[in-house]
XYZ file of C-alpha atoms in Angstrom:
422
model
C -20.912 -11.763 -14.765
C -23.113 -12.329 -11.686
C -25.824 -9.860 -10.733
C -23.933 -8.558 -7.684
C -20.827 -8.064 -9.795
C -22.798 -6.220 -12.469
C -24.366 -3.896 -9.907
C -21.015 -3.260 -8.227
C -19.391 -2.357 -11.546
C -22.036 0.286 -12.223
C -22.229 1.942 -8.806
C -19.181 4.195 -9.067
C -20.132 5.681 -12.443
C -23.749 6.152 -11.353
C -22.772 8.015 -8.170
C -20.472 10.303 -10.133
C -23.175 11.091 -12.689
C -25.697 11.947 -9.984
C -23.244 14.144 -8.056
C -22.337 15.952 -11.277
C -26.050 16.432 -11.961
C -26.523 18.111 -8.575
C -23.456 20.297 -9.156
C -24.920 21.460 -12.472
C -28.381 22.030 -10.983
C -27.060 24.254 -8.196
C -24.012 25.724 -9.877
C -21.789 24.651 -6.984
C -19.296 21.844 -6.322
C -20.873 18.869 -4.558
C -19.511 15.876 -2.670
C -21.257 12.652 -1.699
C -20.405 10.843 1.536
C -22.012 7.839 3.184
C -23.485 8.102 6.671
C -20.058 7.340 8.164
C -18.643 10.401 6.338
C -16.595 8.303 3.907
C -16.238 9.985 0.510
C -18.042 8.267 -2.366
C -17.862 10.836 -5.175
C -17.203 14.521 -5.709
C -17.785 17.009 -8.493
C -15.732 20.158 -9.061
C -18.084 22.637 -10.745
C -16.778 25.961 -12.003
C -18.447 28.096 -14.644
C -15.153 29.711 -15.695
C -13.322 26.444 -16.246
C -10.991 26.861 -13.265
C -11.364 25.388 -9.815
C -12.260 27.974 -7.200
C -9.564 27.786 -4.487
C -12.144 28.806 -1.871
C -13.916 25.507 -2.516
C -11.020 23.690 -0.845
C -11.140 24.554 2.843
C -9.347 22.115 5.200
C -12.396 19.915 5.795
C -13.201 19.518 2.092
C -9.546 19.005 1.171
C -9.103 16.281 3.793
C -12.295 14.552 2.711
C -11.153 14.425 -0.920
C -7.555 13.401 -0.201
C -8.150 10.857 2.583
C -11.716 9.896 1.566
C -13.052 10.451 5.085
C -13.653 13.133 7.713
C -12.419 13.173 11.293
C -14.637 12.187 14.213
C -14.534 15.797 15.430
C -15.782 17.171 12.116
C -18.460 14.493 11.949
C -19.732 15.345 15.439
C -19.759 19.051 14.592
C -21.874 18.572 11.456
C -24.205 16.070 13.132
C -24.834 18.682 15.815
C -26.964 20.546 13.256
C -29.450 17.664 13.072
C -28.468 16.271 9.672
C -29.101 12.669 10.777
C -32.785 13.465 11.351
C -33.367 16.013 8.597
C -35.568 15.249 5.612
C -34.692 18.401 3.710
C -31.701 20.704 3.093
C -29.783 21.881 6.176
C -27.735 25.084 6.071
C -24.586 25.041 8.215
C -22.661 28.267 8.923
C -18.889 28.574 8.504
C -16.569 27.979 11.457
C -12.857 28.710 11.306
C -12.373 26.698 14.508
C -13.784 23.611 12.777
C -11.810 24.266 9.574
C -15.034 25.060 7.688
C -14.216 28.373 6.027
C -17.368 28.472 3.921
C -20.920 27.608 4.850
C -22.372 24.298 3.759
C -25.683 23.022 2.530
C -26.306 19.410 3.476
C -28.782 17.356 1.469
C -29.595 14.235 3.494
C -29.692 11.133 1.312
C -32.489 8.890 2.540
C -34.228 5.747 1.389
C -37.446 4.512 2.959
C -36.960 6.863 5.884
C -33.368 5.821 6.650
C -30.449 8.222 6.179
C -27.762 6.530 4.077
C -25.500 9.470 3.253
C -25.140 13.177 2.613
C -24.580 15.442 -0.363
C -22.510 18.474 0.616
C -22.546 21.800 -1.213
C -20.740 25.052 -0.586
C -23.220 27.777 0.271
C -22.913 31.199 -1.270
C -24.613 34.534 -1.617
C -27.389 34.426 -2.674
C -27.062 30.646 -2.895
C -29.438 28.192 -4.566
C -33.163 28.871 -4.654
C -35.780 26.707 -2.979
C -36.775 25.353 -6.378
C -33.176 24.380 -7.148
C -32.798 22.689 -3.773
C -36.052 20.795 -4.291
C -34.740 19.508 -7.644
C -31.452 18.537 -5.999
C -33.312 16.641 -3.253
C -35.059 14.586 -5.929
C -31.643 13.600 -7.265
C -30.555 12.835 -3.693
C -33.504 10.450 -3.510
C -32.161 8.583 -6.530
C -28.764 8.400 -4.817
C -30.487 6.948 -1.751
C -32.034 4.172 -3.811
C -28.629 3.423 -5.328
C -26.963 3.320 -1.901
C -29.660 0.920 -0.714
C -29.054 -1.327 -3.732
C -25.323 -1.328 -3.045
C -25.865 -2.103 0.633
C -28.081 -5.036 -0.321
C -25.484 -6.346 -2.779
C -22.715 -5.940 -0.190
C -24.806 -7.696 2.449
C -25.326 -10.590 0.057
C -21.600 -10.949 -0.586
C -20.954 -10.684 3.149
C -23.385 -13.523 3.873
C -21.903 -15.684 1.143
C -18.306 -15.100 2.262
C -19.254 -15.853 5.877
C -20.953 -19.073 4.766
C -17.779 -20.200 2.985
C -15.556 -19.477 5.988
C -17.843 -21.055 8.595
C -18.955 -24.175 6.678
C -18.600 -27.247 8.893
C -18.539 -29.924 6.210
C -17.159 -30.386 2.731
C -20.515 -30.355 0.944
C -21.628 -27.238 2.823
C -18.425 -25.478 1.817
C -18.799 -26.572 -1.808
C -22.332 -25.140 -1.932
C -21.236 -21.900 -0.261
C -18.294 -21.524 -2.654
C -20.636 -22.064 -5.600
C -22.966 -19.314 -4.331
C -20.062 -16.915 -3.815
C -18.676 -17.739 -7.252
C -22.046 -16.981 -8.839
C -22.278 -13.650 -7.019
C -18.770 -12.583 -8.036
C -19.093 -13.687 -11.633
C -15.870 -13.443 -13.652
C -14.055 -11.946 -10.669
C -14.230 -15.319 -8.921
C -11.667 -16.957 -11.201
C -8.732 -14.644 -10.536
C -6.085 -14.671 -7.795
C -7.369 -13.943 -4.278
C -6.295 -14.000 -0.683
C -7.908 -13.265 2.660
C -7.046 -10.747 5.358
C -7.923 -11.299 9.024
C -8.036 -8.279 11.334
C -8.403 -9.198 14.995
C -9.744 -8.417 17.405
C -12.100 -6.089 15.513
C -13.001 -3.249 17.923
C -16.780 -3.305 17.529
C -19.171 -6.122 18.338
C -21.727 -4.675 15.903
C -21.343 -6.127 12.369
C -22.888 -2.929 10.993
C -19.809 -1.040 12.170
C -17.612 -2.817 9.626
C -16.457 -0.556 6.780
C -17.923 -0.872 3.304
C -15.842 -3.044 0.985
C -15.603 -0.269 -1.596
C -13.755 1.954 0.878
C -10.916 -0.599 1.156
C -8.430 -0.854 -1.735
C -8.602 -4.088 -3.752
C -11.462 -5.433 -1.600
C -14.038 -7.802 -3.077
C -16.116 -8.719 0.000
C -15.899 -8.633 3.783
C -17.665 -10.079 6.793
C -17.250 -10.437 10.554
C -16.492 -13.743 12.261
C -16.149 -14.857 15.905
C -12.753 -14.394 17.541
C -12.007 -16.062 20.836
C -14.688 -16.430 23.462
C -16.547 -13.168 22.915
C -14.736 -11.056 20.342
C -14.953 -10.862 16.597
C -12.599 -10.540 13.670
C -12.968 -9.013 10.232
C -12.433 -11.155 7.136
C -11.626 -9.397 3.869
C -11.506 -11.087 0.477
C -8.885 -9.303 -1.639
C -8.438 -9.613 -5.381
C -4.857 -9.773 -6.666
C -3.182 -9.360 -10.032
C -0.980 -12.398 -9.473
C -0.370 -15.085 -6.872
C 3.287 -14.011 -6.775
C 2.634 -11.046 -4.484
C 0.226 -10.208 -1.696
C 1.130 -6.498 -1.619
C -2.471 -5.362 -2.346
C -3.672 -7.434 0.619
C -1.047 -5.863 2.884
C -2.216 -2.421 1.743
C -5.824 -3.361 2.462
C -4.871 -4.739 5.878
C -3.036 -1.530 6.728
C -6.117 0.489 5.803
C -8.340 -1.715 7.969
C -6.026 -1.279 10.949
C -6.362 2.484 10.511
C -10.140 2.040 10.420
C -9.961 0.060 13.653
C -7.853 2.770 15.272
C -10.220 5.497 14.107
C -13.091 3.591 15.705
C -11.349 3.942 19.035
C -10.846 0.222 19.439
C -7.095 0.232 19.902
C -7.322 0.286 23.674
C -10.348 -2.007 23.992
C -9.371 -5.337 25.429
C -5.751 -4.268 25.892
C -5.855 -4.763 29.653
C -6.789 -8.424 29.392
C -4.124 -9.138 26.775
C -1.420 -7.321 28.721
C -2.374 -9.207 31.903
C -2.235 -12.507 30.044
C 1.172 -11.645 28.624
C 2.539 -10.712 32.028
C 1.078 -13.870 33.564
C 2.867 -15.911 30.907
C 6.141 -14.214 31.720
C 6.396 -11.907 28.730
C 6.361 -8.161 28.185
C 3.517 -6.794 26.091
C 4.630 -5.496 22.709
C 2.984 -2.923 20.438
C 0.527 -5.390 18.917
C -0.788 -6.305 22.355
C -2.071 -2.759 22.769
C -4.518 -3.040 19.853
C -5.351 -5.313 16.960
C -3.257 -6.920 14.250
C -3.785 -8.296 10.765
C -2.833 -11.530 9.057
C -2.636 -12.296 5.338
C -3.072 -15.786 3.889
C -1.196 -17.260 0.942
C -2.627 -16.182 -2.444
C -4.654 -18.750 -4.378
C -6.332 -18.758 -7.768
C -10.103 -19.089 -7.529
C -12.221 -19.663 -4.430
C -11.970 -23.406 -3.743
C -9.310 -23.089 -1.019
C -10.714 -20.060 0.820
C -11.235 -22.110 3.991
C -7.527 -22.927 4.141
C -6.555 -19.353 3.259
C -8.705 -18.095 6.136
C -6.983 -20.437 8.576
C -3.640 -19.056 7.386
C -4.765 -15.433 7.702
C -6.170 -15.989 11.205
C -2.980 -17.798 12.264
C -0.849 -14.932 10.938
C -2.968 -12.430 12.886
C -2.491 -14.488 16.056
C 1.254 -14.549 15.431
C 1.314 -10.765 14.959
C -0.524 -10.297 18.256
C 1.917 -12.617 20.006
C 5.136 -11.365 18.387
C 5.398 -7.620 17.686
C 8.267 -8.272 15.258
C 5.764 -9.837 12.836
C 3.218 -7.043 12.896
C 1.066 -5.182 12.800
C 0.478 -6.926 9.423
C 1.862 -10.468 9.247
C 1.943 -12.686 6.181
C 1.505 -16.427 6.623
C 4.643 -17.136 4.604
C 6.751 -15.066 7.005
C 5.746 -16.226 10.483
C 8.179 -19.150 10.575
C 7.592 -21.696 13.334
C 4.262 -20.073 14.184
C 2.838 -21.785 11.094
C 3.105 -24.994 13.127
C 2.444 -23.546 16.571
C -0.857 -21.937 15.583
C -2.118 -25.317 14.376
C -1.699 -26.922 17.794
C -4.830 -27.392 19.941
C -5.257 -24.999 22.916
C -4.414 -27.679 25.472
C -0.952 -28.018 23.912
C 0.022 -24.745 25.573
C -0.246 -26.325 29.027
C 2.756 -28.621 29.093
C 3.131 -29.981 32.623
C 6.935 -29.865 32.492
C 7.209 -26.250 31.349
C 4.152 -25.103 33.309
C 6.009 -24.033 36.485
C 8.236 -21.722 34.431
C 5.195 -19.893 33.028
C 3.893 -18.740 36.400
C 3.992 -14.967 37.095
C 6.620 -15.515 39.778
C 9.126 -16.704 37.164
C 8.545 -14.110 34.473
C 12.224 -13.130 34.298
C 13.385 -16.734 34.028
C 10.919 -17.423 31.182
C 12.115 -14.369 29.324
C 15.748 -15.405 29.823
C 15.092 -18.915 28.537
C 13.260 -17.619 25.474
C 16.002 -15.160 24.508
C 18.657 -17.833 25.094
C 16.875 -20.214 22.730
C 16.196 -17.446 20.201
C 19.956 -16.816 20.195
C 20.635 -20.487 19.385
C 22.093 -21.098 22.833
C 24.904 -18.561 22.423
C 25.640 -17.196 25.888
C 27.427 -14.053 24.734
C 24.611 -12.954 22.420
C 22.006 -13.757 25.053
C 23.748 -11.815 27.826
C 24.154 -8.833 25.499
C 20.499 -8.998 24.432
C 19.315 -9.097 28.037
C 21.883 -6.613 29.309
C 23.141 -8.943 32.050
C 26.464 -10.531 33.037
C 27.213 -14.049 31.783
C 27.336 -15.401 35.307
C 23.846 -14.032 35.903
C 22.713 -15.756 32.714
C 24.206 -19.087 33.769
C 22.538 -18.839 37.166
C 19.142 -18.146 35.600
C 19.510 -21.026 33.150
C 20.341 -23.385 35.995
C 17.172 -22.248 37.759
C 15.194 -22.949 34.566
C 16.564 -26.490 34.532
C 15.703 -26.966 38.209
C 12.103 -25.775 37.699
C 11.433 -27.844 34.591
C 13.697 -30.839 34.956
C 14.910 -30.202 31.392
C 18.508 -30.378 30.245
C 19.399 -27.328 28.141
C 22.306 -29.241 26.644
C 19.829 -31.711 25.132
C 18.413 -30.773 21.715
C 14.967 -32.303 22.244
C 14.600 -30.657 25.661
C 15.517 -27.336 24.093
C 12.954 -27.887 21.337
C 10.197 -28.672 23.836
C 10.991 -25.622 25.945
C 11.217 -23.303 22.946
C 7.903 -24.512 21.498
C 6.147 -24.230 24.871
C 7.380 -20.672 25.424
C 6.334 -19.553 21.945
C 2.997 -21.391 22.165
C 2.256 -19.638 25.464
C 2.319 -16.308 23.623
C -0.671 -17.414 21.571
């Protein structure tokens, strides 16, 4: 097993032991969260052998069940200066905030940087200064452990990024070898990749920790389009026969993206582009989408898997019926369309139809071709009379010079309309 894999395997047990140690020291249940208020470990301490119901106010219950706190709760706690504190911070109860009992926050720091928080329920009389001092020493050990984990995660992130951005075969082979060494025995099992795009933050440090995502092995950010970025997630699987764990991970990442407030960012540009191309903007156009590549055994084909995942994400953004999580195996003709170079979208024959002035005609042509040229189905889908449909189709032929009774002309038009969505 590689060093990063060994460290990763020990983190969870070590955090739990340290949180339990603080709970025993102070005689109160403790929880550990990272600086983004994502739950890492919790201990339920009770001297009588039964859990005290008062320990589970709404904020604590949500943190344990969903493994994170809301942005409102986070802002409320940070208002007491916990991000700058070097010692225990007492926070009073607030029914409005869902905090029915007071809290003691032990900031978890390492080399002057806050990496997380240990939370305790305050009581009367509460822990003594000597007890809190002992607990802060344990919090210091947690800080060192969090720093070690961050370093290991950063290493895996660099190695995954190197694999997915390698420009030549020998560079990719070297990068794969480094990633295989870091993952140890985990490298030989089934894997796939998830692409979430566009990721709402331009800051790579805003990406979630891999351990907070189910089935995740490593993650990194990669460029997306001219100025955006995407998130790449390496997911371990039990078998290559199903990518269900990757779909679950992708769904979680989309929730993370929504919680970061990125759903609306960039929506205006994508909606404008869709309208300009003659299409209505679907649900995926309002935010981000995820794509899942085909499962493979081992790491040798990760470059190809990433291309598949990114193509599936593009398809989900273009076609709401695929998303918000699209699997490469299920995007049909988009497996070919996403492989075409960007200039292929600008066919000179179909170009006039894609102008904003002919949005309705483009939509009519696309639905007609989706319906295999069946006029009745098309008219019903569009909610128009057949004669209206025939008139619009004749206008499409006039604009493009194509014959909709010719199979190859239909194929060209259908491909150009679908490619324009990308």
